[in-house]
mmCIF file of C-alpha atoms in Angstrom:
data_model
loop_
_atom_site.group_PDB
_atom_site.id
_atom_site.type_symbol
_atom_site.label_atom_id
_atom_site.label_comp_id
_atom_site.label_asym_id
_atom_site.label_seq_id
_atom_site.Cartn_x
_atom_site.Cartn_y
_atom_site.Cartn_z
ATOM 1 C CA UNK A 1 -10.716 -14.103 -7.270
ATOM 2 C CA UNK A 2 -7.192 -12.977 -6.380
ATOM 3 C CA UNK A 3 -5.977 -15.962 -4.263
ATOM 4 C CA UNK A 4 -6.596 -18.734 -6.833
ATOM 5 C CA UNK A 5 -5.183 -16.728 -9.731
ATOM 6 C CA UNK A 6 -2.098 -15.473 -7.864
ATOM 7 C CA UNK A 7 -1.483 -18.736 -6.031
ATOM 8 C CA UNK A 8 -2.242 -21.339 -8.682
ATOM 9 C CA UNK A 9 -1.548 -19.579 -11.979
ATOM 10 C CA UNK A 10 1.183 -17.182 -10.892
ATOM 11 C CA UNK A 11 1.772 -13.465 -10.538
ATOM 12 C CA UNK A 12 2.363 -12.920 -14.247
ATOM 13 C CA UNK A 13 -0.945 -14.487 -15.277
ATOM 14 C CA UNK A 14 -2.704 -12.451 -12.580
ATOM 15 C CA UNK A 15 -1.114 -9.305 -14.025
ATOM 16 C CA UNK A 16 -2.446 -10.180 -17.487
ATOM 17 C CA UNK A 17 -5.931 -10.678 -16.008
ATOM 18 C CA UNK A 18 -5.780 -7.262 -14.303
ATOM 19 C CA UNK A 19 -4.790 -5.526 -17.543
ATOM 20 C CA UNK A 20 -7.454 -7.391 -19.540
ATOM 21 C CA UNK A 21 -10.165 -6.331 -17.075
ATOM 22 C CA UNK A 22 -8.990 -2.696 -17.144
ATOM 23 C CA UNK A 23 -9.056 -2.579 -20.945
ATOM 24 C CA UNK A 24 -12.422 -4.364 -21.106
ATOM 25 C CA UNK A 25 -13.902 -1.953 -18.573
ATOM 26 C CA UNK A 26 -12.781 1.098 -20.550
ATOM 27 C CA UNK A 27 -14.131 -0.360 -23.816
ATOM 28 C CA UNK A 28 -17.515 -1.053 -22.213
ATOM 29 C CA UNK A 29 -17.693 2.461 -20.735
ATOM 30 C CA UNK A 30 -16.692 4.329 -23.897
ATOM 31 C CA UNK A 31 -19.162 2.323 -26.018
ATOM 32 C CA UNK A 32 -21.969 2.520 -23.455
ATOM 33 C CA UNK A 33 -25.338 3.794 -24.643
ATOM 34 C CA UNK A 34 -27.062 3.672 -21.258
ATOM 35 C CA UNK A 35 -26.334 4.157 -17.575
ATOM 36 C CA UNK A 36 -26.711 0.420 -16.927
ATOM 37 C CA UNK A 37 -23.939 -0.431 -19.393
ATOM 38 C CA UNK A 38 -21.639 2.162 -17.806
ATOM 39 C CA UNK A 39 -22.295 0.583 -14.400
ATOM 40 C CA UNK A 40 -21.239 -2.776 -15.875
ATOM 41 C CA UNK A 41 -17.988 -1.163 -17.013
ATOM 42 C CA UNK A 42 -17.406 0.232 -13.526
ATOM 43 C CA UNK A 43 -18.060 -3.201 -11.998
ATOM 44 C CA UNK A 44 -15.412 -4.685 -14.306
ATOM 45 C CA UNK A 45 -12.996 -1.964 -13.190
ATOM 46 C CA UNK A 46 -13.855 -2.762 -9.584
ATOM 47 C CA UNK A 47 -12.897 -6.401 -10.190
ATOM 48 C CA UNK A 48 -9.579 -5.345 -11.712
ATOM 49 C CA UNK A 49 -8.880 -3.001 -8.799
ATOM 50 C CA UNK A 50 -9.668 -5.717 -6.250
ATOM 51 C CA UNK A 51 -7.228 -8.098 -7.940
ATOM 52 C CA UNK A 52 -4.572 -5.420 -8.424
ATOM 53 C CA UNK A 53 -4.386 -4.322 -4.764
ATOM 54 C CA UNK A 54 -2.793 -7.509 -3.332
ATOM 55 C CA UNK A 55 -0.924 -8.239 -6.568
ATOM 56 C CA UNK A 56 1.086 -5.020 -6.811
ATOM 57 C CA UNK A 57 2.520 -5.242 -3.282
ATOM 58 C CA UNK A 58 3.302 -8.950 -3.685
ATOM 59 C CA UNK A 59 5.038 -8.413 -7.040
ATOM 60 C CA UNK A 60 7.239 -5.548 -5.915
ATOM 61 C CA UNK A 61 8.060 -7.268 -2.637
ATOM 62 C CA UNK A 62 9.142 -10.467 -4.390
ATOM 63 C CA UNK A 63 11.023 -8.822 -7.256
ATOM 64 C CA UNK A 64 13.125 -6.318 -5.329
ATOM 65 C CA UNK A 65 16.106 -6.435 -2.999
ATOM 66 C CA UNK A 66 15.606 -5.771 0.742
ATOM 67 C CA UNK A 67 17.886 -2.728 0.354
ATOM 68 C CA UNK A 68 15.542 -1.020 -2.122
ATOM 69 C CA UNK A 69 12.244 -2.810 -1.488
ATOM 70 C CA UNK A 70 10.697 -0.019 0.586
ATOM 71 C CA UNK A 71 11.445 2.652 -2.012
ATOM 72 C CA UNK A 72 10.002 0.544 -4.833
ATOM 73 C CA UNK A 73 6.852 -0.253 -2.837
ATOM 74 C CA UNK A 74 6.397 3.450 -2.081
ATOM 75 C CA UNK A 75 6.219 4.178 -5.817
ATOM 76 C CA UNK A 76 2.763 2.555 -5.710
ATOM 77 C CA UNK A 77 1.341 5.596 -3.911
ATOM 78 C CA UNK A 78 3.430 7.939 -6.090
ATOM 79 C CA UNK A 79 1.946 6.434 -9.255
ATOM 80 C CA UNK A 80 -1.536 6.529 -7.743
ATOM 81 C CA UNK A 81 -1.263 10.205 -6.789
ATOM 82 C CA UNK A 82 0.205 11.086 -10.200
ATOM 83 C CA UNK A 83 -2.611 9.195 -11.942
ATOM 84 C CA UNK A 84 -5.287 11.079 -10.012
ATOM 85 C CA UNK A 85 -3.659 14.435 -10.784
ATOM 86 C CA UNK A 86 -3.195 13.524 -14.471
ATOM 87 C CA UNK A 87 -6.805 12.406 -14.940
ATOM 88 C CA UNK A 88 -8.104 15.530 -13.184
ATOM 89 C CA UNK A 89 -5.912 17.693 -15.421
ATOM 90 C CA UNK A 90 -6.830 15.936 -18.691
ATOM 91 C CA UNK A 91 -10.501 15.754 -17.722
ATOM 92 C CA UNK A 92 -10.587 19.518 -17.216
ATOM 93 C CA UNK A 93 -9.301 20.105 -20.761
ATOM 94 C CA UNK A 94 -11.078 17.506 -22.945
ATOM 95 C CA UNK A 95 -14.219 15.358 -22.898
ATOM 96 C CA UNK A 96 -14.412 12.192 -20.794
ATOM 97 C CA UNK A 97 -14.337 10.034 -23.962
ATOM 98 C CA UNK A 98 -11.051 11.609 -25.067
ATOM 99 C CA UNK A 99 -9.736 11.278 -21.517
ATOM 100 C CA UNK A 100 -10.344 7.512 -21.696
ATOM 101 C CA UNK A 101 -8.553 7.267 -25.051
ATOM 102 C CA UNK A 102 -5.526 9.005 -23.525
ATOM 103 C CA UNK A 103 -5.313 7.118 -20.224
ATOM 104 C CA UNK A 104 -5.890 3.744 -21.907
ATOM 105 C CA UNK A 105 -2.302 4.058 -23.152
ATOM 106 C CA UNK A 106 -1.050 3.189 -19.652
ATOM 107 C CA UNK A 107 -2.594 -0.314 -19.416
ATOM 108 C CA UNK A 108 -1.525 -0.948 -23.022
ATOM 109 C CA UNK A 109 2.070 -0.065 -22.109
ATOM 110 C CA UNK A 110 1.787 -2.284 -19.036
ATOM 111 C CA UNK A 111 0.526 -5.134 -21.223
ATOM 112 C CA UNK A 112 3.557 -4.823 -23.489
ATOM 113 C CA UNK A 113 5.952 -4.737 -20.526
ATOM 114 C CA UNK A 114 4.348 -7.782 -18.900
ATOM 115 C CA UNK A 115 5.218 -9.938 -21.924
ATOM 116 C CA UNK A 116 8.905 -9.319 -21.143
ATOM 117 C CA UNK A 117 8.535 -9.568 -17.343
ATOM 118 C CA UNK A 118 9.587 -12.847 -15.688
ATOM 119 C CA UNK A 119 7.481 -14.794 -13.217
ATOM 120 C CA UNK A 120 8.086 -14.113 -9.536
ATOM 121 C CA UNK A 121 11.035 -16.163 -8.185
ATOM 122 C CA UNK A 122 9.147 -16.682 -4.915
ATOM 123 C CA UNK A 123 6.188 -18.223 -6.744
ATOM 124 C CA UNK A 124 8.500 -20.438 -8.800
ATOM 125 C CA UNK A 125 10.138 -21.660 -5.590
ATOM 126 C CA UNK A 126 6.731 -22.345 -4.050
ATOM 127 C CA UNK A 127 5.839 -24.508 -7.074
ATOM 128 C CA UNK A 128 9.075 -26.482 -6.792
ATOM 129 C CA UNK A 129 10.619 -25.000 -9.963
ATOM 130 C CA UNK A 130 13.958 -24.265 -8.316
ATOM 131 C CA UNK A 131 16.064 -24.026 -11.491
ATOM 132 C CA UNK A 132 13.685 -21.455 -12.969
ATOM 133 C CA UNK A 133 13.651 -19.685 -9.599
ATOM 134 C CA UNK A 134 17.450 -19.362 -9.583
ATOM 135 C CA UNK A 135 17.528 -18.145 -13.194
ATOM 136 C CA UNK A 136 14.871 -15.463 -12.649
ATOM 137 C CA UNK A 137 16.326 -14.395 -9.286
ATOM 138 C CA UNK A 138 19.756 -13.843 -10.849
ATOM 139 C CA UNK A 139 18.157 -12.004 -13.798
ATOM 140 C CA UNK A 140 16.382 -9.630 -11.406
ATOM 141 C CA UNK A 141 19.095 -9.050 -8.798
ATOM 142 C CA UNK A 142 22.368 -10.418 -10.122
ATOM 143 C CA UNK A 143 24.623 -12.715 -8.090
ATOM 144 C CA UNK A 144 25.008 -10.523 -5.003
ATOM 145 C CA UNK A 145 22.109 -11.891 -2.914
ATOM 146 C CA UNK A 146 22.726 -15.627 -3.106
ATOM 147 C CA UNK A 147 22.031 -16.028 0.628
ATOM 148 C CA UNK A 148 18.407 -14.915 0.277
ATOM 149 C CA UNK A 149 17.889 -17.205 -2.725
ATOM 150 C CA UNK A 150 19.206 -20.321 -0.993
ATOM 151 C CA UNK A 151 17.353 -19.431 2.207
ATOM 152 C CA UNK A 152 14.089 -19.128 0.281
ATOM 153 C CA UNK A 153 14.567 -22.448 -1.526
ATOM 154 C CA UNK A 154 15.516 -24.212 1.718
ATOM 155 C CA UNK A 155 12.388 -22.919 3.437
ATOM 156 C CA UNK A 156 10.203 -24.057 0.559
ATOM 157 C CA UNK A 157 11.748 -27.546 0.645
ATOM 158 C CA UNK A 158 11.069 -27.822 4.383
ATOM 159 C CA UNK A 159 7.541 -26.534 3.893
ATOM 160 C CA UNK A 160 6.855 -29.125 1.220
ATOM 161 C CA UNK A 161 8.047 -31.938 3.462
ATOM 162 C CA UNK A 162 5.873 -30.668 6.304
ATOM 163 C CA UNK A 163 2.831 -30.560 4.015
ATOM 164 C CA UNK A 164 3.054 -34.317 3.428
ATOM 165 C CA UNK A 165 2.920 -35.232 7.112
ATOM 166 C CA UNK A 166 0.593 -32.540 8.538
ATOM 167 C CA UNK A 167 -3.181 -32.228 8.154
ATOM 168 C CA UNK A 168 -4.005 -28.744 6.925
ATOM 169 C CA UNK A 169 -7.536 -27.521 7.397
ATOM 170 C CA UNK A 170 -9.068 -24.146 8.049
ATOM 171 C CA UNK A 171 -8.874 -24.296 11.850
ATOM 172 C CA UNK A 172 -5.190 -25.195 11.808
ATOM 173 C CA UNK A 173 -4.534 -22.371 9.359
ATOM 174 C CA UNK A 174 -6.347 -19.814 11.506
ATOM 175 C CA UNK A 175 -4.256 -20.776 14.534
ATOM 176 C CA UNK A 176 -0.966 -20.148 12.770
ATOM 177 C CA UNK A 177 0.732 -16.939 13.929
ATOM 178 C CA UNK A 178 2.331 -16.419 10.525
ATOM 179 C CA UNK A 179 -1.178 -16.374 9.007
ATOM 180 C CA UNK A 180 -3.315 -14.307 11.376
ATOM 181 C CA UNK A 181 -0.756 -11.813 12.740
ATOM 182 C CA UNK A 182 0.091 -10.202 9.364
ATOM 183 C CA UNK A 183 -3.633 -9.992 8.575
ATOM 184 C CA UNK A 184 -4.365 -8.248 11.897
ATOM 185 C CA UNK A 185 -1.460 -5.849 11.306
ATOM 186 C CA UNK A 186 -2.589 -5.002 7.790
ATOM 187 C CA UNK A 187 -6.261 -4.551 8.701
ATOM 188 C CA UNK A 188 -5.302 -1.986 11.348
ATOM 189 C CA UNK A 189 -2.728 -0.344 9.031
ATOM 190 C CA UNK A 190 -5.275 0.045 6.240
ATOM 191 C CA UNK A 191 -7.942 1.322 8.661
ATOM 192 C CA UNK A 192 -5.400 3.810 9.997
ATOM 193 C CA UNK A 193 -4.982 5.119 6.458
ATOM 194 C CA UNK A 194 -8.729 5.424 5.905
ATOM 195 C CA UNK A 195 -9.327 7.326 9.171
ATOM 196 C CA UNK A 196 -6.317 9.597 8.565
ATOM 197 C CA UNK A 197 -8.216 11.757 6.086
ATOM 198 C CA UNK A 198 -7.206 10.355 2.707
ATOM 199 C CA UNK A 199 -10.637 8.857 1.999
ATOM 200 C CA UNK A 200 -12.424 11.869 3.434
ATOM 201 C CA UNK A 201 -10.541 14.416 1.326
ATOM 202 C CA UNK A 202 -10.964 12.374 -1.848
ATOM 203 C CA UNK A 203 -14.757 12.769 -1.598
ATOM 204 C CA UNK A 204 -15.409 15.892 0.470
ATOM 205 C CA UNK A 205 -12.287 18.019 -0.025
ATOM 206 C CA UNK A 206 -14.055 21.279 -0.906
ATOM 207 C CA UNK A 207 -16.642 20.765 1.842
ATOM 208 C CA UNK A 208 -13.997 20.081 4.488
ATOM 209 C CA UNK A 209 -11.849 23.047 3.413
ATOM 210 C CA UNK A 210 -14.870 25.365 3.566
ATOM 211 C CA UNK A 211 -15.911 24.076 7.007
ATOM 212 C CA UNK A 212 -12.399 24.497 8.433
ATOM 213 C CA UNK A 213 -11.136 27.642 6.686
ATOM 214 C CA UNK A 214 -14.473 29.390 6.256
ATOM 215 C CA UNK A 215 -16.604 30.433 3.266
ATOM 216 C CA UNK A 216 -14.097 33.089 2.191
ATOM 217 C CA UNK A 217 -11.487 30.450 1.311
ATOM 218 C CA UNK A 218 -11.231 29.404 -2.353
ATOM 219 C CA UNK A 219 -11.860 25.700 -1.750
ATOM 220 C CA UNK A 220 -11.196 24.626 -5.349
ATOM 221 C CA UNK A 221 -7.858 26.448 -5.446
ATOM 222 C CA UNK A 222 -6.737 24.877 -2.177
ATOM 223 C CA UNK A 223 -7.905 21.466 -3.409
ATOM 224 C CA UNK A 224 -5.524 21.740 -6.377
ATOM 225 C CA UNK A 225 -2.758 22.874 -4.013
ATOM 226 C CA UNK A 226 -3.342 19.786 -1.846
ATOM 227 C CA UNK A 227 -3.179 17.523 -4.928
ATOM 228 C CA UNK A 228 0.175 19.037 -5.880
ATOM 229 C CA UNK A 229 1.417 18.782 -2.295
ATOM 230 C CA UNK A 230 0.393 15.121 -2.185
ATOM 231 C CA UNK A 231 2.484 14.331 -5.269
ATOM 232 C CA UNK A 232 5.515 16.148 -3.859
ATOM 233 C CA UNK A 233 5.078 14.450 -0.473
ATOM 234 C CA UNK A 234 4.792 11.023 -2.113
ATOM 235 C CA UNK A 235 8.089 11.611 -3.917
ATOM 236 C CA UNK A 236 9.687 12.639 -0.612
ATOM 237 C CA UNK A 237 8.321 9.430 0.924
ATOM 238 C CA UNK A 238 10.304 7.311 -1.566
ATOM 239 C CA UNK A 239 13.544 8.726 -0.154
ATOM 240 C CA UNK A 240 12.414 8.664 3.487
ATOM 241 C CA UNK A 241 11.268 5.022 3.330
ATOM 242 C CA UNK A 242 14.660 4.102 1.891
ATOM 243 C CA UNK A 243 16.449 5.694 4.867
ATOM 244 C CA UNK A 244 14.138 5.356 7.891
ATOM 245 C CA UNK A 245 12.956 2.216 9.674
ATOM 246 C CA UNK A 246 9.364 1.167 8.999
ATOM 247 C CA UNK A 247 8.200 1.207 12.632
ATOM 248 C CA UNK A 248 9.814 4.586 13.288
ATOM 249 C CA UNK A 249 8.278 6.123 10.191
ATOM 250 C CA UNK A 250 4.824 4.634 10.818
ATOM 251 C CA UNK A 251 4.731 5.803 14.425
ATOM 252 C CA UNK A 252 6.101 9.278 13.611
ATOM 253 C CA UNK A 253 3.715 10.018 10.740
ATOM 254 C CA UNK A 254 0.824 8.310 12.530
ATOM 255 C CA UNK A 255 1.400 10.289 15.710
ATOM 256 C CA UNK A 256 1.719 13.568 13.795
ATOM 257 C CA UNK A 257 -1.463 12.773 11.863
ATOM 258 C CA UNK A 258 -3.351 12.175 15.122
ATOM 259 C CA UNK A 259 -2.051 15.470 16.526
ATOM 260 C CA UNK A 260 -3.056 17.342 13.353
ATOM 261 C CA UNK A 261 -6.587 15.909 13.588
ATOM 262 C CA UNK A 262 -6.814 16.956 17.241
ATOM 263 C CA UNK A 263 -5.497 20.431 16.332
ATOM 264 C CA UNK A 264 -8.093 20.812 13.560
ATOM 265 C CA UNK A 265 -10.865 19.661 15.917
ATOM 266 C CA UNK A 266 -9.674 22.120 18.565
ATOM 267 C CA UNK A 267 -9.422 24.991 16.068
ATOM 268 C CA UNK A 268 -12.923 24.422 14.676
ATOM 269 C CA UNK A 269 -14.427 24.069 18.164
ATOM 270 C CA UNK A 270 -12.697 27.234 19.379
ATOM 271 C CA UNK A 271 -13.965 29.031 16.285
ATOM 272 C CA UNK A 272 -17.527 27.916 17.061
ATOM 273 C CA UNK A 273 -17.213 29.164 20.649
ATOM 274 C CA UNK A 274 -15.846 32.482 19.375
ATOM 275 C CA UNK A 275 -12.761 32.415 21.596
ATOM 276 C CA UNK A 276 -10.207 32.824 18.789
ATOM 277 C CA UNK A 277 -8.420 36.160 18.831
ATOM 278 C CA UNK A 278 -6.516 35.470 15.601
ATOM 279 C CA UNK A 279 -8.436 34.075 12.620
ATOM 280 C CA UNK A 280 -6.052 34.450 9.673
ATOM 281 C CA UNK A 281 -6.765 31.948 6.912
ATOM 282 C CA UNK A 282 -3.214 30.589 6.867
ATOM 283 C CA UNK A 283 -3.732 28.886 10.260
ATOM 284 C CA UNK A 284 -6.420 26.363 9.165
ATOM 285 C CA UNK A 285 -4.738 25.925 5.778
ATOM 286 C CA UNK A 286 -1.465 25.090 7.528
ATOM 287 C CA UNK A 287 -3.220 22.515 9.736
ATOM 288 C CA UNK A 288 -4.828 20.885 6.687
ATOM 289 C CA UNK A 289 -1.473 20.786 4.877
ATOM 290 C CA UNK A 290 0.236 19.168 7.884
ATOM 291 C CA UNK A 291 -2.491 16.535 7.978
ATOM 292 C CA UNK A 292 -2.227 15.917 4.232
ATOM 293 C CA UNK A 293 1.575 15.715 4.448
ATOM 294 C CA UNK A 294 1.383 12.940 7.054
ATOM 295 C CA UNK A 295 -1.225 11.144 4.947
ATOM 296 C CA UNK A 296 0.911 11.279 1.794
ATOM 297 C CA UNK A 297 4.264 10.478 3.427
ATOM 298 C CA UNK A 298 3.108 7.766 5.808
ATOM 299 C CA UNK A 299 -0.532 6.795 6.148
ATOM 300 C CA UNK A 300 -1.226 6.055 2.472
ATOM 301 C CA UNK A 301 2.080 4.622 1.257
ATOM 302 C CA UNK A 302 3.371 2.702 4.303
ATOM 303 C CA UNK A 303 0.543 0.124 4.465
ATOM 304 C CA UNK A 304 1.363 -0.926 0.893
ATOM 305 C CA UNK A 305 5.059 -1.136 1.769
ATOM 306 C CA UNK A 306 4.341 -3.306 4.806
ATOM 307 C CA UNK A 307 1.864 -5.467 2.851
ATOM 308 C CA UNK A 308 4.608 -6.319 0.369
ATOM 309 C CA UNK A 309 6.852 -7.579 3.174
ATOM 310 C CA UNK A 310 5.045 -9.310 6.041
ATOM 311 C CA UNK A 311 2.911 -12.022 4.419
ATOM 312 C CA UNK A 312 4.539 -15.479 4.249
ATOM 313 C CA UNK A 313 4.847 -16.806 0.706
ATOM 314 C CA UNK A 314 2.491 -19.703 1.396
ATOM 315 C CA UNK A 315 -0.361 -17.353 2.376
ATOM 316 C CA UNK A 316 0.615 -14.196 0.491
ATOM 317 C CA UNK A 317 -2.280 -14.185 -1.969
ATOM 318 C CA UNK A 318 -4.909 -15.316 0.573
ATOM 319 C CA UNK A 319 -3.712 -13.081 3.412
ATOM 320 C CA UNK A 320 -3.291 -10.080 1.144
ATOM 321 C CA UNK A 321 -6.782 -10.497 -0.293
ATOM 322 C CA UNK A 322 -8.427 -10.878 3.129
ATOM 323 C CA UNK A 323 -6.752 -7.772 4.545
ATOM 324 C CA UNK A 324 -7.531 -5.725 1.419
ATOM 325 C CA UNK A 325 -11.244 -6.019 2.253
ATOM 326 C CA UNK A 326 -10.636 -3.632 5.162
ATOM 327 C CA UNK A 327 -9.766 -0.860 2.673
ATOM 328 C CA UNK A 328 -13.210 -1.065 1.079
ATOM 329 C CA UNK A 329 -14.890 -1.346 4.490
ATOM 330 C CA UNK A 330 -12.959 1.613 5.907
ATOM 331 C CA UNK A 331 -13.556 3.762 2.834
ATOM 332 C CA UNK A 332 -17.282 2.960 2.887
ATOM 333 C CA UNK A 333 -17.517 3.633 6.626
ATOM 334 C CA UNK A 334 -15.749 7.004 6.487
ATOM 335 C CA UNK A 335 -17.392 8.386 3.353
ATOM 336 C CA UNK A 336 -20.937 7.237 4.146
ATOM 337 C CA UNK A 337 -21.018 8.306 7.792
ATOM 338 C CA UNK A 338 -19.254 11.680 7.431
ATOM 339 C CA UNK A 339 -22.332 13.777 6.478
ATOM 340 C CA UNK A 340 -24.369 12.313 9.363
ATOM 341 C CA UNK A 341 -21.490 12.790 11.815
ATOM 342 C CA UNK A 342 -21.032 16.446 10.836
ATOM 343 C CA UNK A 343 -24.776 16.954 11.235
ATOM 344 C CA UNK A 344 -24.881 15.371 14.698
ATOM 345 C CA UNK A 345 -21.529 16.117 16.389
ATOM 346 C CA UNK A 346 -20.036 18.718 14.068
ATOM 347 C CA UNK A 347 -16.771 18.721 12.149
ATOM 348 C CA UNK A 348 -14.760 19.039 15.364
ATOM 349 C CA UNK A 349 -16.478 15.986 16.829
ATOM 350 C CA UNK A 350 -15.889 14.008 13.626
ATOM 351 C CA UNK A 351 -12.168 14.785 13.643
ATOM 352 C CA UNK A 352 -11.978 13.856 17.330
ATOM 353 C CA UNK A 353 -13.570 10.471 16.545
ATOM 354 C CA UNK A 354 -11.084 9.916 13.694
ATOM 355 C CA UNK A 355 -8.192 10.788 16.021
ATOM 356 C CA UNK A 356 -9.441 8.272 18.600
ATOM 357 C CA UNK A 357 -9.841 5.563 15.940
ATOM 358 C CA UNK A 358 -6.326 6.218 14.639
ATOM 359 C CA UNK A 359 -4.912 6.076 18.170
ATOM 360 C CA UNK A 360 -6.383 2.597 18.669
ATOM 361 C CA UNK A 361 -5.091 1.336 15.316
ATOM 362 C CA UNK A 362 -1.654 2.843 15.945
ATOM 363 C CA UNK A 363 -1.385 1.040 19.298
ATOM 364 C CA UNK A 364 -2.241 -2.315 17.685
ATOM 365 C CA UNK A 365 0.282 -1.851 14.875
ATOM 366 C CA UNK A 366 2.963 -0.731 17.351
ATOM 367 C CA UNK A 367 2.484 -3.846 19.480
ATOM 368 C CA UNK A 368 2.499 -6.376 16.602
ATOM 369 C CA UNK A 369 4.591 -4.978 13.735
ATOM 370 C CA UNK A 370 8.228 -6.127 13.656
ATOM 371 C CA UNK A 371 10.935 -4.067 11.980
ATOM 372 C CA UNK A 372 11.153 -5.212 8.340
ATOM 373 C CA UNK A 373 13.587 -2.730 6.797
ATOM 374 C CA UNK A 374 16.680 -4.446 5.401
ATOM 375 C CA UNK A 375 15.377 -7.952 6.112
ATOM 376 C CA UNK A 376 14.700 -10.609 3.509
ATOM 377 C CA UNK A 377 11.147 -11.845 3.037
ATOM 378 C CA UNK A 378 12.230 -15.205 4.438
ATOM 379 C CA UNK A 379 13.633 -13.618 7.601
ATOM 380 C CA UNK A 380 10.362 -11.751 8.136
ATOM 381 C CA UNK A 381 8.410 -14.964 7.565
ATOM 382 C CA UNK A 382 10.600 -16.808 10.079
ATOM 383 C CA UNK A 383 9.943 -14.059 12.636
ATOM 384 C CA UNK A 384 6.185 -14.622 12.488
ATOM 385 C CA UNK A 385 6.714 -18.370 12.665
ATOM 386 C CA UNK A 386 8.772 -17.872 15.812
ATOM 387 C CA UNK A 387 11.973 -19.181 14.252
ATOM 388 C CA UNK A 388 15.344 -17.701 15.191
ATOM 389 C CA UNK A 389 18.534 -18.067 13.213
ATOM 390 C CA UNK A 390 21.445 -19.847 14.816
ATOM 391 C CA UNK A 391 24.774 -17.975 15.146
ATOM 392 C CA UNK A 392 26.195 -20.201 12.383
ATOM 393 C CA UNK A 393 23.382 -19.246 9.979
ATOM 394 C CA UNK A 394 23.834 -15.560 10.750
ATOM 395 C CA UNK A 395 27.590 -15.823 10.128
ATOM 396 C CA UNK A 396 27.105 -17.644 6.805
ATOM 397 C CA UNK A 397 24.543 -15.065 5.638
ATOM 398 C CA UNK A 398 26.874 -12.206 6.524
ATOM 399 C CA UNK A 399 29.773 -13.852 4.672
ATOM 400 C CA UNK A 400 27.624 -14.294 1.562
ATOM 401 C CA UNK A 401 26.503 -10.655 1.741
ATOM 402 C CA UNK A 402 30.054 -9.385 2.215
ATOM 403 C CA UNK A 403 31.517 -11.579 -0.531
ATOM 404 C CA UNK A 404 30.484 -9.337 -3.491
ATOM 405 C CA UNK A 405 31.905 -6.263 -1.725
ATOM 406 C CA UNK A 406 35.212 -8.046 -1.087
ATOM 407 C CA UNK A 407 35.445 -9.207 -4.709
ATOM 408 C CA UNK A 408 34.614 -5.708 -5.924
ATOM 409 C CA UNK A 409 37.343 -4.198 -3.724
ATOM 410 C CA UNK A 410 39.884 -6.711 -5.055
ATOM 411 C CA UNK A 411 38.923 -5.903 -8.641
ATOM 412 C CA UNK A 412 39.327 -2.169 -8.040
ATOM 413 C CA UNK A 413 42.721 -2.645 -6.394
#
């Protein structure tokens, strides 16, 4: 559903559809008189979530400047973590019907904001509406990034001319590096996030805490502590993404997450063997917090940041939708197999398997992912197409970027 709506009708229309489905789902659920009707409401919410996943990364990636794009894309995970904490808090104080009436204010506010939000300049350029593209681009970013605007329009003009002379079918599309490479990268990035522990802790947090820290640990208390830590870590991630390169951050948090999983597996196995001489509760709790920190700072937020950057405009809705399927597959795989894995190979064996799966995914992402921080979406697209800028193009781009700073310095003097 996402590709035709995002590609043909535009990002703004797709946003309206998402909001309409969210509101309809809540209305159906709150008015439900049977379990079957509530399931229908959940299915409607599932449709809205499936459309929202590729849309939110595409919107933020196309609206924002390369200088701040990573920070804005990271706010997706911040908002998600805050929403989970808020719903848990409200749900513990009032009935679920009143909780719905409170949280429904957020999609209503989003609906109001969308009326005043312009269409994506990238989509306008793809549809050949270059005057509207320039107007919206300047409204969003001012006049300081003219090089990216002209580069985007030039690429769309060349793409349109190529479309007239080339036969485009499915096999040709699948052979294009700019189509399949971003999808492969995102599938492995999303799977990395699912195996890192985010999906596991969302469903089995109290069970996992009890198995690692022991029955004496207050699992519900530590679950709340982890929720709070996740929100704080997500806020930290906004700053870190703004300062650190994507590849460096992904490899650092991914590597630390793998090590934390191995450490947890080793601790639990040593505890089973009875070889631990020191069994204070702070040791397993510290290991869990390190794992959750890496999940919140890198493994959950970074895939959404990368997804908003690496897909070429021509295939952004299709590629984003295809790769998003891996989230559902990974979540289903982890949550449905965990009880059987614990029963057969124990918690330590399960964490060792997750560490091995993450190691494989990390190697694939490391070998394929280019550095995207500070680059325009067009430059990233050209990288996957195998295009390189000539020295003259690089010089012109640099002059256009430096021009606002020079004019500002003259005005101040």
